[in-house]
Amino acid sequence: MTDREAHLKALMVRGLAGDAGAWRVLLTDMGGHLRPFFTRRLYDGAADAEDLVQETLIAIHAKRATWDTSQPFTAWAFSIARHKLIDHLRRQGRRPTAPLDDAGDLFADHTVEDGAARHDLTRVLALLPVRQRRLIEDIRVQGLSVAEAAERHGYSVAAAKVSVHRSLKTLTARFAPSQVHEGISDED
């Protein structure tokens, strides 16, 4: 059990036992996890994300008696958040195209800059051919080993290493600041 799971589960148990302070802390903490979770998955920004946060917190409150205390709290909460997101997307006539099944996403550490950094990374990696981009994403973003990613994408380990090296070299050449600045030379 992770520290986060233990903390949230303890708050939930205390809240169910009538501890109003623990219940407030739980809902506040959950709001902090839900905002970036929804914001990353919505194209229309923070207003809809905030609505979904509130809907999810209300649902957690309303359905709290359905949670089985022998089960992980985070999985139960993620299930509610996921259903609220799917319902929202369906109301807009959209079908989710990205997987929504990773509860770890809801409880990952986030910063304000995460959304912008993820957007920038997606734009930069989009410059690579699809096969190379997926290899880079698996190794450098998802944390797979080179061997795992190579097998997943039909590369030998050596070919995967070469592909990653060449891809990073291409991106570095494109985005690295120039080594020689105007008016400055090695002789200065």
mmCIF file with all atom_site columns, C-alpha atoms in Angstrom:
data_model
loop_
_atom_site.group_PDB
_atom_site.id
_atom_site.type_symbol
_atom_site.label_atom_id
_atom_site.label_alt_id
_atom_site.label_comp_id
_atom_site.label_asym_id
_atom_site.label_entity_id
_atom_site.label_seq_id
_atom_site.pdbx_PDB_ins_code
_atom_site.Cartn_x
_atom_site.Cartn_y
_atom_site.Cartn_z
_atom_site.occupancy
_atom_site.B_iso_or_equiv
_atom_site.pdbx_formal_charge
_atom_site.auth_seq_id
_atom_site.auth_comp_id
_atom_site.auth_asym_id
_atom_site.auth_atom_id
_atom_site.pdbx_PDB_model_num
ATOM 1   C CA . MET A 1 1   ? 0.000   0.000  0.000   1.00 0.00 ? 1   MET A CA 1
ATOM 2   C CA . THR A 1 2   ? 1.381   3.399  -0.963  1.00 0.00 ? 2   THR A CA 1
ATOM 3   C CA . ASP A 1 3   ? 1.666   6.240  1.527   1.00 0.00 ? 3   ASP A CA 1
ATOM 4   C CA . ARG A 1 4   ? -0.967  8.172  -0.442  1.00 0.00 ? 4   ARG A CA 1
ATOM 5   C CA . GLU A 1 5   ? -3.388  5.218  -0.364  1.00 0.00 ? 5   GLU A CA 1
ATOM 6   C CA . ALA A 1 6   ? -2.819  4.743  3.375   1.00 0.00 ? 6   ALA A CA 1
ATOM 7   C CA . HIS A 1 7   ? -3.346  8.471  4.063   1.00 0.00 ? 7   HIS A CA 1
ATOM 8   C CA . LEU A 1 8   ? -6.530  8.771  1.986   1.00 0.00 ? 8   LEU A CA 1
ATOM 9   C CA . LYS A 1 9   ? -7.930  5.473  3.223   1.00 0.00 ? 9   LYS A CA 1
ATOM 10  C CA . ALA A 1 10  ? -7.353  6.517  6.855   1.00 0.00 ? 10  ALA A CA 1
ATOM 11  C CA . LEU A 1 11  ? -9.142  9.819  6.212   1.00 0.00 ? 11  LEU A CA 1
ATOM 12  C CA . MET A 1 12  ? -12.043 7.989  4.560   1.00 0.00 ? 12  MET A CA 1
ATOM 13  C CA . VAL A 1 13  ? -12.360 5.529  7.449   1.00 0.00 ? 13  VAL A CA 1
ATOM 14  C CA . ARG A 1 14  ? -12.289 8.373  9.984   1.00 0.00 ? 14  ARG A CA 1
ATOM 15  C CA . GLY A 1 15  ? -14.805 10.323 7.886   1.00 0.00 ? 15  GLY A CA 1
ATOM 16  C CA . LEU A 1 16  ? -17.143 7.350  7.767   1.00 0.00 ? 16  LEU A CA 1
ATOM 17  C CA . ALA A 1 17  ? -16.870 7.131  11.553  1.00 0.00 ? 17  ALA A CA 1
ATOM 18  C CA . GLY A 1 18  ? -18.136 10.720 11.842  1.00 0.00 ? 18  GLY A CA 1
ATOM 19  C CA . ASP A 1 19  ? -14.884 12.718 11.947  1.00 0.00 ? 19  ASP A CA 1
ATOM 20  C CA . ALA A 1 20  ? -15.948 15.864 10.058  1.00 0.00 ? 20  ALA A CA 1
ATOM 21  C CA . GLY A 1 21  ? -12.398 17.261 10.055  1.00 0.00 ? 21  GLY A CA 1
ATOM 22  C CA . ALA A 1 22  ? -11.008 14.129 8.404   1.00 0.00 ? 22  ALA A CA 1
ATOM 23  C CA . TRP A 1 23  ? -13.851 14.263 5.872   1.00 0.00 ? 23  TRP A CA 1
ATOM 24  C CA . ARG A 1 24  ? -13.010 17.891 4.963   1.00 0.00 ? 24  ARG A CA 1
ATOM 25  C CA . VAL A 1 25  ? -9.314  17.044 4.575   1.00 0.00 ? 25  VAL A CA 1
ATOM 26  C CA . LEU A 1 26  ? -10.175 14.028 2.418   1.00 0.00 ? 26  LEU A CA 1
ATOM 27  C CA . LEU A 1 27  ? -12.373 16.066 0.082   1.00 0.00 ? 27  LEU A CA 1
ATOM 28  C CA . THR A 1 28  ? -9.771  18.850 -0.122  1.00 0.00 ? 28  THR A CA 1
ATOM 29  C CA . ASP A 1 29  ? -6.985  16.358 -0.898  1.00 0.00 ? 29  ASP A CA 1
ATOM 30  C CA . MET A 1 30  ? -9.160  14.620 -3.468  1.00 0.00 ? 30  MET A CA 1
ATOM 31  C CA . GLY A 1 31  ? -9.893  17.955 -5.158  1.00 0.00 ? 31  GLY A CA 1
ATOM 32  C CA . GLY A 1 32  ? -6.138  18.476 -5.485  1.00 0.00 ? 32  GLY A CA 1
ATOM 33  C CA . HIS A 1 33  ? -5.797  15.137 -7.277  1.00 0.00 ? 33  HIS A CA 1
ATOM 34  C CA . LEU A 1 34  ? -8.908  15.500 -9.403  1.00 0.00 ? 34  LEU A CA 1
ATOM 35  C CA . ARG A 1 35  ? -8.177  18.950 -10.921 1.00 0.00 ? 35  ARG A CA 1
ATOM 36  C CA . PRO A 1 36  ? -5.045  17.967 -12.864 1.00 0.00 ? 36  PRO A CA 1
ATOM 37  C CA . PHE A 1 37  ? -6.553  14.565 -13.694 1.00 0.00 ? 37  PHE A CA 1
ATOM 38  C CA . PHE A 1 38  ? -9.542  16.166 -15.426 1.00 0.00 ? 38  PHE A CA 1
ATOM 39  C CA . THR A 1 39  ? -7.664  19.152 -16.866 1.00 0.00 ? 39  THR A CA 1
ATOM 40  C CA . ARG A 1 40  ? -5.229  16.871 -18.724 1.00 0.00 ? 40  ARG A CA 1
ATOM 41  C CA . ARG A 1 41  ? -8.099  14.975 -20.308 1.00 0.00 ? 41  ARG A CA 1
ATOM 42  C CA . LEU A 1 42  ? -10.289 17.878 -21.414 1.00 0.00 ? 42  LEU A CA 1
ATOM 43  C CA . TYR A 1 43  ? -9.790  20.126 -24.412 1.00 0.00 ? 43  TYR A CA 1
ATOM 44  C CA . ASP A 1 44  ? -12.022 22.890 -23.100 1.00 0.00 ? 44  ASP A CA 1
ATOM 45  C CA . GLY A 1 45  ? -10.068 23.747 -20.006 1.00 0.00 ? 45  GLY A CA 1
ATOM 46  C CA . ALA A 1 46  ? -10.453 24.503 -16.393 1.00 0.00 ? 46  ALA A CA 1
ATOM 47  C CA . ALA A 1 47  ? -14.165 25.382 -16.208 1.00 0.00 ? 47  ALA A CA 1
ATOM 48  C CA . ASP A 1 48  ? -15.320 21.899 -17.175 1.00 0.00 ? 48  ASP A CA 1
ATOM 49  C CA . ALA A 1 49  ? -12.567 20.358 -15.064 1.00 0.00 ? 49  ALA A CA 1
ATOM 50  C CA . GLU A 1 50  ? -13.738 22.258 -11.997 1.00 0.00 ? 50  GLU A CA 1
ATOM 51  C CA . ASP A 1 51  ? -17.337 21.164 -12.639 1.00 0.00 ? 51  ASP A CA 1
ATOM 52  C CA . LEU A 1 52  ? -16.167 17.548 -12.861 1.00 0.00 ? 52  LEU A CA 1
ATOM 53  C CA . VAL A 1 53  ? -14.168 17.916 -9.647  1.00 0.00 ? 53  VAL A CA 1
ATOM 54  C CA . GLN A 1 54  ? -17.277 19.118 -7.839  1.00 0.00 ? 54  GLN A CA 1
ATOM 55  C CA . GLU A 1 55  ? -19.472 16.381 -9.371  1.00 0.00 ? 55  GLU A CA 1
ATOM 56  C CA . THR A 1 56  ? -16.945 13.737 -8.351  1.00 0.00 ? 56  THR A CA 1
ATOM 57  C CA . LEU A 1 57  ? -16.605 15.050 -4.792  1.00 0.00 ? 57  LEU A CA 1
ATOM 58  C CA . ILE A 1 58  ? -20.392 15.090 -4.459  1.00 0.00 ? 58  ILE A CA 1
ATOM 59  C CA . ALA A 1 59  ? -20.554 11.513 -5.776  1.00 0.00 ? 59  ALA A CA 1
ATOM 60  C CA . ILE A 1 60  ? -17.826 10.384 -3.341  1.00 0.00 ? 60  ILE A CA 1
ATOM 61  C CA . HIS A 1 61  ? -19.831 11.948 -0.534  1.00 0.00 ? 61  HIS A CA 1
ATOM 62  C CA . ALA A 1 62  ? -23.156 10.513 -1.717  1.00 0.00 ? 62  ALA A CA 1
ATOM 63  C CA . LYS A 1 63  ? -21.782 7.017  -2.371  1.00 0.00 ? 63  LYS A CA 1
ATOM 64  C CA . ARG A 1 64  ? -19.429 6.796  0.603   1.00 0.00 ? 64  ARG A CA 1
ATOM 65  C CA . ALA A 1 65  ? -21.484 4.016  2.187   1.00 0.00 ? 65  ALA A CA 1
ATOM 66  C CA . THR A 1 66  ? -20.866 1.803  -0.880  1.00 0.00 ? 66  THR A CA 1
ATOM 67  C CA . TRP A 1 67  ? -17.088 1.727  -0.350  1.00 0.00 ? 67  TRP A CA 1
ATOM 68  C CA . ASP A 1 68  ? -15.828 -1.591 1.014   1.00 0.00 ? 68  ASP A CA 1
ATOM 69  C CA . THR A 1 69  ? -13.260 -0.721 3.687   1.00 0.00 ? 69  THR A CA 1
ATOM 70  C CA . SER A 1 70  ? -11.297 -3.888 2.898   1.00 0.00 ? 70  SER A CA 1
ATOM 71  C CA . GLN A 1 71  ? -10.638 -2.530 -0.609  1.00 0.00 ? 71  GLN A CA 1
ATOM 72  C CA . PRO A 1 72  ? -8.292  0.276  -1.720  1.00 0.00 ? 72  PRO A CA 1
ATOM 73  C CA . PHE A 1 73  ? -9.877  3.688  -1.463  1.00 0.00 ? 73  PHE A CA 1
ATOM 74  C CA . THR A 1 74  ? -7.968  5.131  -4.439  1.00 0.00 ? 74  THR A CA 1
ATOM 75  C CA . ALA A 1 75  ? -9.321  2.507  -6.854  1.00 0.00 ? 75  ALA A CA 1
ATOM 76  C CA . TRP A 1 76  ? -12.875 3.209  -5.710  1.00 0.00 ? 76  TRP A CA 1
ATOM 77  C CA . ALA A 1 77  ? -12.407 6.987  -6.025  1.00 0.00 ? 77  ALA A CA 1
ATOM 78  C CA . PHE A 1 78  ? -10.759 6.618  -9.433  1.00 0.00 ? 78  PHE A CA 1
ATOM 79  C CA . SER A 1 79  ? -13.712 4.570  -10.633 1.00 0.00 ? 79  SER A CA 1
ATOM 80  C CA . ILE A 1 80  ? -16.080 7.405  -9.709  1.00 0.00 ? 80  ILE A CA 1
ATOM 81  C CA . ALA A 1 81  ? -13.850 10.031 -11.372 1.00 0.00 ? 81  ALA A CA 1
ATOM 82  C CA . ARG A 1 82  ? -13.518 7.917  -14.519 1.00 0.00 ? 82  ARG A CA 1
ATOM 83  C CA . HIS A 1 83  ? -17.281 7.497  -14.802 1.00 0.00 ? 83  HIS A CA 1
ATOM 84  C CA . LYS A 1 84  ? -17.858 11.229 -14.329 1.00 0.00 ? 84  LYS A CA 1
ATOM 85  C CA . LEU A 1 85  ? -15.347 11.956 -17.106 1.00 0.00 ? 85  LEU A CA 1
ATOM 86  C CA . ILE A 1 86  ? -16.904 9.420  -19.489 1.00 0.00 ? 86  ILE A CA 1
ATOM 87  C CA . ASP A 1 87  ? -20.394 10.798 -18.794 1.00 0.00 ? 87  ASP A CA 1
ATOM 88  C CA . HIS A 1 88  ? -19.126 14.328 -19.487 1.00 0.00 ? 88  HIS A CA 1
ATOM 89  C CA . LEU A 1 89  ? -17.498 13.295 -22.773 1.00 0.00 ? 89  LEU A CA 1
ATOM 90  C CA . ARG A 1 90  ? -20.629 11.447 -23.875 1.00 0.00 ? 90  ARG A CA 1
ATOM 91  C CA . ARG A 1 91  ? -22.798 14.490 -23.137 1.00 0.00 ? 91  ARG A CA 1
ATOM 92  C CA . GLN A 1 92  ? -20.532 16.400 -25.523 1.00 0.00 ? 92  GLN A CA 1
ATOM 93  C CA . GLY A 1 93  ? -20.953 13.719 -28.180 1.00 0.00 ? 93  GLY A CA 1
ATOM 94  C CA . ARG A 1 94  ? -17.342 12.585 -27.859 1.00 0.00 ? 94  ARG A CA 1
ATOM 95  C CA . ARG A 1 95  ? -15.894 9.176  -27.251 1.00 0.00 ? 95  ARG A CA 1
ATOM 96  C CA . PRO A 1 96  ? -12.661 8.859  -25.270 1.00 0.00 ? 96  PRO A CA 1
ATOM 97  C CA . THR A 1 97  ? -9.732  8.005  -27.555 1.00 0.00 ? 97  THR A CA 1
ATOM 98  C CA . ALA A 1 98  ? -7.084  7.769  -24.856 1.00 0.00 ? 98  ALA A CA 1
ATOM 99  C CA . PRO A 1 99  ? -7.148  5.034  -22.230 1.00 0.00 ? 99  PRO A CA 1
ATOM 100 C CA . LEU A 1 100 ? -8.720  6.174  -18.981 1.00 0.00 ? 100 LEU A CA 1
ATOM 101 C CA . ASP A 1 101 ? -7.910  3.060  -16.981 1.00 0.00 ? 101 ASP A CA 1
ATOM 102 C CA . ASP A 1 102 ? -4.862  4.035  -14.938 1.00 0.00 ? 102 ASP A CA 1
ATOM 103 C CA . ALA A 1 103 ? -5.795  4.942  -11.377 1.00 0.00 ? 103 ALA A CA 1
ATOM 104 C CA . GLY A 1 104 ? -2.189  5.978  -10.799 1.00 0.00 ? 104 GLY A CA 1
ATOM 105 C CA . ASP A 1 105 ? -2.821  8.998  -13.030 1.00 0.00 ? 105 ASP A CA 1
ATOM 106 C CA . LEU A 1 106 ? -5.338  10.368 -10.570 1.00 0.00 ? 106 LEU A CA 1
ATOM 107 C CA . PHE A 1 107 ? -2.966  10.115 -7.637  1.00 0.00 ? 107 PHE A CA 1
ATOM 108 C CA . ALA A 1 108 ? 0.302   11.081 -9.333  1.00 0.00 ? 108 ALA A CA 1
ATOM 109 C CA . ASP A 1 109 ? 2.192   14.117 -8.086  1.00 0.00 ? 109 ASP A CA 1
ATOM 110 C CA . HIS A 1 110 ? 1.342   17.139 -10.240 1.00 0.00 ? 110 HIS A CA 1
ATOM 111 C CA . THR A 1 111 ? 2.511   20.684 -10.607 1.00 0.00 ? 111 THR A CA 1
ATOM 112 C CA . VAL A 1 112 ? 0.915   23.655 -12.302 1.00 0.00 ? 112 VAL A CA 1
ATOM 113 C CA . GLU A 1 113 ? 3.427   23.335 -15.141 1.00 0.00 ? 113 GLU A CA 1
ATOM 114 C CA . ASP A 1 114 ? 2.566   19.684 -15.915 1.00 0.00 ? 114 ASP A CA 1
ATOM 115 C CA . GLY A 1 115 ? -0.063  20.499 -18.520 1.00 0.00 ? 115 GLY A CA 1
ATOM 116 C CA . ALA A 1 116 ? 2.147   22.960 -20.390 1.00 0.00 ? 116 ALA A CA 1
ATOM 117 C CA . ALA A 1 117 ? 5.157   20.645 -20.241 1.00 0.00 ? 117 ALA A CA 1
ATOM 118 C CA . ARG A 1 118 ? 3.100   17.691 -21.489 1.00 0.00 ? 118 ARG A CA 1
ATOM 119 C CA . HIS A 1 119 ? 1.741   19.834 -24.345 1.00 0.00 ? 119 HIS A CA 1
ATOM 120 C CA . ASP A 1 120 ? 5.252   20.991 -25.297 1.00 0.00 ? 120 ASP A CA 1
ATOM 121 C CA . LEU A 1 121 ? 6.612   17.451 -25.150 1.00 0.00 ? 121 LEU A CA 1
ATOM 122 C CA . THR A 1 122 ? 3.803   16.194 -27.377 1.00 0.00 ? 122 THR A CA 1
ATOM 123 C CA . ARG A 1 123 ? 4.521   18.945 -29.941 1.00 0.00 ? 123 ARG A CA 1
ATOM 124 C CA . VAL A 1 124 ? 8.255   18.243 -29.951 1.00 0.00 ? 124 VAL A CA 1
ATOM 125 C CA . LEU A 1 125 ? 7.874   14.466 -30.241 1.00 0.00 ? 125 LEU A CA 1
ATOM 126 C CA . ALA A 1 126 ? 5.333   14.925 -33.045 1.00 0.00 ? 126 ALA A CA 1
ATOM 127 C CA . LEU A 1 127 ? 8.264   15.970 -35.246 1.00 0.00 ? 127 LEU A CA 1
ATOM 128 C CA . LEU A 1 128 ? 9.575   12.392 -35.163 1.00 0.00 ? 128 LEU A CA 1
ATOM 129 C CA . PRO A 1 129 ? 8.266   9.530  -37.285 1.00 0.00 ? 129 PRO A CA 1
ATOM 130 C CA . VAL A 1 130 ? 5.553   7.597  -35.423 1.00 0.00 ? 130 VAL A CA 1
ATOM 131 C CA . ARG A 1 131 ? 7.646   4.487  -34.767 1.00 0.00 ? 131 ARG A CA 1
ATOM 132 C CA . GLN A 1 132 ? 10.556  6.508  -33.337 1.00 0.00 ? 132 GLN A CA 1
ATOM 133 C CA . ARG A 1 133 ? 8.213   8.718  -31.316 1.00 0.00 ? 133 ARG A CA 1
ATOM 134 C CA . ARG A 1 134 ? 6.541   5.713  -29.701 1.00 0.00 ? 134 ARG A CA 1
ATOM 135 C CA . LEU A 1 135 ? 9.909   4.203  -28.844 1.00 0.00 ? 135 LEU A CA 1
ATOM 136 C CA . ILE A 1 136 ? 11.053  7.470  -27.199 1.00 0.00 ? 136 ILE A CA 1
ATOM 137 C CA . GLU A 1 137 ? 7.755   7.791  -25.312 1.00 0.00 ? 137 GLU A CA 1
ATOM 138 C CA . ASP A 1 138 ? 7.996   4.251  -23.975 1.00 0.00 ? 138 ASP A CA 1
ATOM 139 C CA . ILE A 1 139 ? 11.618  4.549  -22.856 1.00 0.00 ? 139 ILE A CA 1
ATOM 140 C CA . ARG A 1 140 ? 11.992  8.183  -21.799 1.00 0.00 ? 140 ARG A CA 1
ATOM 141 C CA . VAL A 1 141 ? 8.441   9.047  -20.716 1.00 0.00 ? 141 VAL A CA 1
ATOM 142 C CA . GLN A 1 142 ? 6.847   5.768  -19.574 1.00 0.00 ? 142 GLN A CA 1
ATOM 143 C CA . GLY A 1 143 ? 10.071  4.355  -18.120 1.00 0.00 ? 143 GLY A CA 1
ATOM 144 C CA . LEU A 1 144 ? 10.213  1.040  -19.970 1.00 0.00 ? 144 LEU A CA 1
ATOM 145 C CA . SER A 1 145 ? 13.623  -0.531 -20.383 1.00 0.00 ? 145 SER A CA 1
ATOM 146 C CA . VAL A 1 146 ? 15.201  -0.416 -23.837 1.00 0.00 ? 146 VAL A CA 1
ATOM 147 C CA . ALA A 1 147 ? 14.696  -4.199 -24.121 1.00 0.00 ? 147 ALA A CA 1
ATOM 148 C CA . GLU A 1 148 ? 10.986  -3.948 -23.224 1.00 0.00 ? 148 GLU A CA 1
ATOM 149 C CA . ALA A 1 149 ? 10.351  -1.107 -25.657 1.00 0.00 ? 149 ALA A CA 1
ATOM 150 C CA . ALA A 1 150 ? 12.385  -2.806 -28.403 1.00 0.00 ? 150 ALA A CA 1
ATOM 151 C CA . GLU A 1 151 ? 10.317  -5.969 -28.095 1.00 0.00 ? 151 GLU A CA 1
ATOM 152 C CA . ARG A 1 152 ? 7.077   -3.991 -27.991 1.00 0.00 ? 152 ARG A CA 1
ATOM 153 C CA . HIS A 1 153 ? 7.912   -2.156 -31.227 1.00 0.00 ? 153 HIS A CA 1
ATOM 154 C CA . GLY A 1 154 ? 9.677   -4.902 -33.146 1.00 0.00 ? 154 GLY A CA 1
ATOM 155 C CA . TYR A 1 155 ? 13.246  -3.589 -32.822 1.00 0.00 ? 155 TYR A CA 1
ATOM 156 C CA . SER A 1 156 ? 16.370  -5.431 -31.754 1.00 0.00 ? 156 SER A CA 1
ATOM 157 C CA . VAL A 1 157 ? 17.846  -3.921 -28.591 1.00 0.00 ? 157 VAL A CA 1
ATOM 158 C CA . ALA A 1 158 ? 20.766  -2.517 -30.583 1.00 0.00 ? 158 ALA A CA 1
ATOM 159 C CA . ALA A 1 159 ? 18.450  -0.993 -33.197 1.00 0.00 ? 159 ALA A CA 1
ATOM 160 C CA . ALA A 1 160 ? 16.280  0.547  -30.462 1.00 0.00 ? 160 ALA A CA 1
ATOM 161 C CA . LYS A 1 161 ? 19.349  2.156  -28.861 1.00 0.00 ? 161 LYS A CA 1
ATOM 162 C CA . VAL A 1 162 ? 20.454  3.544  -32.226 1.00 0.00 ? 162 VAL A CA 1
ATOM 163 C CA . SER A 1 163 ? 16.949  4.832  -32.978 1.00 0.00 ? 163 SER A CA 1
ATOM 164 C CA . VAL A 1 164 ? 16.659  6.562  -29.596 1.00 0.00 ? 164 VAL A CA 1
ATOM 165 C CA . HIS A 1 165 ? 20.127  8.087  -29.983 1.00 0.00 ? 165 HIS A CA 1
ATOM 166 C CA . ARG A 1 166 ? 19.377  9.374  -33.489 1.00 0.00 ? 166 ARG A CA 1
ATOM 167 C CA . SER A 1 167 ? 15.960  10.688 -32.476 1.00 0.00 ? 167 SER A CA 1
ATOM 168 C CA . LEU A 1 168 ? 17.354  12.596 -29.513 1.00 0.00 ? 168 LEU A CA 1
ATOM 169 C CA . LYS A 1 169 ? 20.208  13.914 -31.654 1.00 0.00 ? 169 LYS A CA 1
ATOM 170 C CA . THR A 1 170 ? 17.688  15.167 -34.241 1.00 0.00 ? 170 THR A CA 1
ATOM 171 C CA . LEU A 1 171 ? 15.589  16.891 -31.577 1.00 0.00 ? 171 LEU A CA 1
ATOM 172 C CA . THR A 1 172 ? 18.643  18.373 -29.893 1.00 0.00 ? 172 THR A CA 1
ATOM 173 C CA . ALA A 1 173 ? 19.887  19.792 -33.198 1.00 0.00 ? 173 ALA A CA 1
ATOM 174 C CA . ARG A 1 174 ? 16.490  21.318 -33.826 1.00 0.00 ? 174 ARG A CA 1
ATOM 175 C CA . PHE A 1 175 ? 15.915  22.860 -30.393 1.00 0.00 ? 175 PHE A CA 1
ATOM 176 C CA . ALA A 1 176 ? 19.305  23.335 -28.732 1.00 0.00 ? 176 ALA A CA 1
ATOM 177 C CA . PRO A 1 177 ? 20.435  26.945 -28.490 1.00 0.00 ? 177 PRO A CA 1
ATOM 178 C CA . SER A 1 178 ? 23.223  27.905 -30.861 1.00 0.00 ? 178 SER A CA 1
ATOM 179 C CA . GLN A 1 179 ? 26.704  27.445 -29.460 1.00 0.00 ? 179 GLN A CA 1
ATOM 180 C CA . VAL A 1 180 ? 27.985  30.637 -31.135 1.00 0.00 ? 180 VAL A CA 1
ATOM 181 C CA . HIS A 1 181 ? 26.136  33.811 -30.247 1.00 0.00 ? 181 HIS A CA 1
ATOM 182 C CA . GLU A 1 182 ? 26.141  36.828 -32.501 1.00 0.00 ? 182 GLU A CA 1
ATOM 183 C CA . GLY A 1 183 ? 29.166  39.012 -31.796 1.00 0.00 ? 183 GLY A CA 1
ATOM 184 C CA . ILE A 1 184 ? 30.862  36.461 -29.507 1.00 0.00 ? 184 ILE A CA 1
ATOM 185 C CA . SER A 1 185 ? 33.689  34.218 -30.674 1.00 0.00 ? 185 SER A CA 1
ATOM 186 C CA . ASP A 1 186 ? 35.977  31.654 -29.052 1.00 0.00 ? 186 ASP A CA 1
ATOM 187 C CA . GLU A 1 187 ? 38.777  34.220 -29.074 1.00 0.00 ? 187 GLU A CA 1
ATOM 188 C CA . ASP A 1 188 ? 36.985  36.607 -26.642 1.00 0.00 ? 188 ASP A CA 1
#
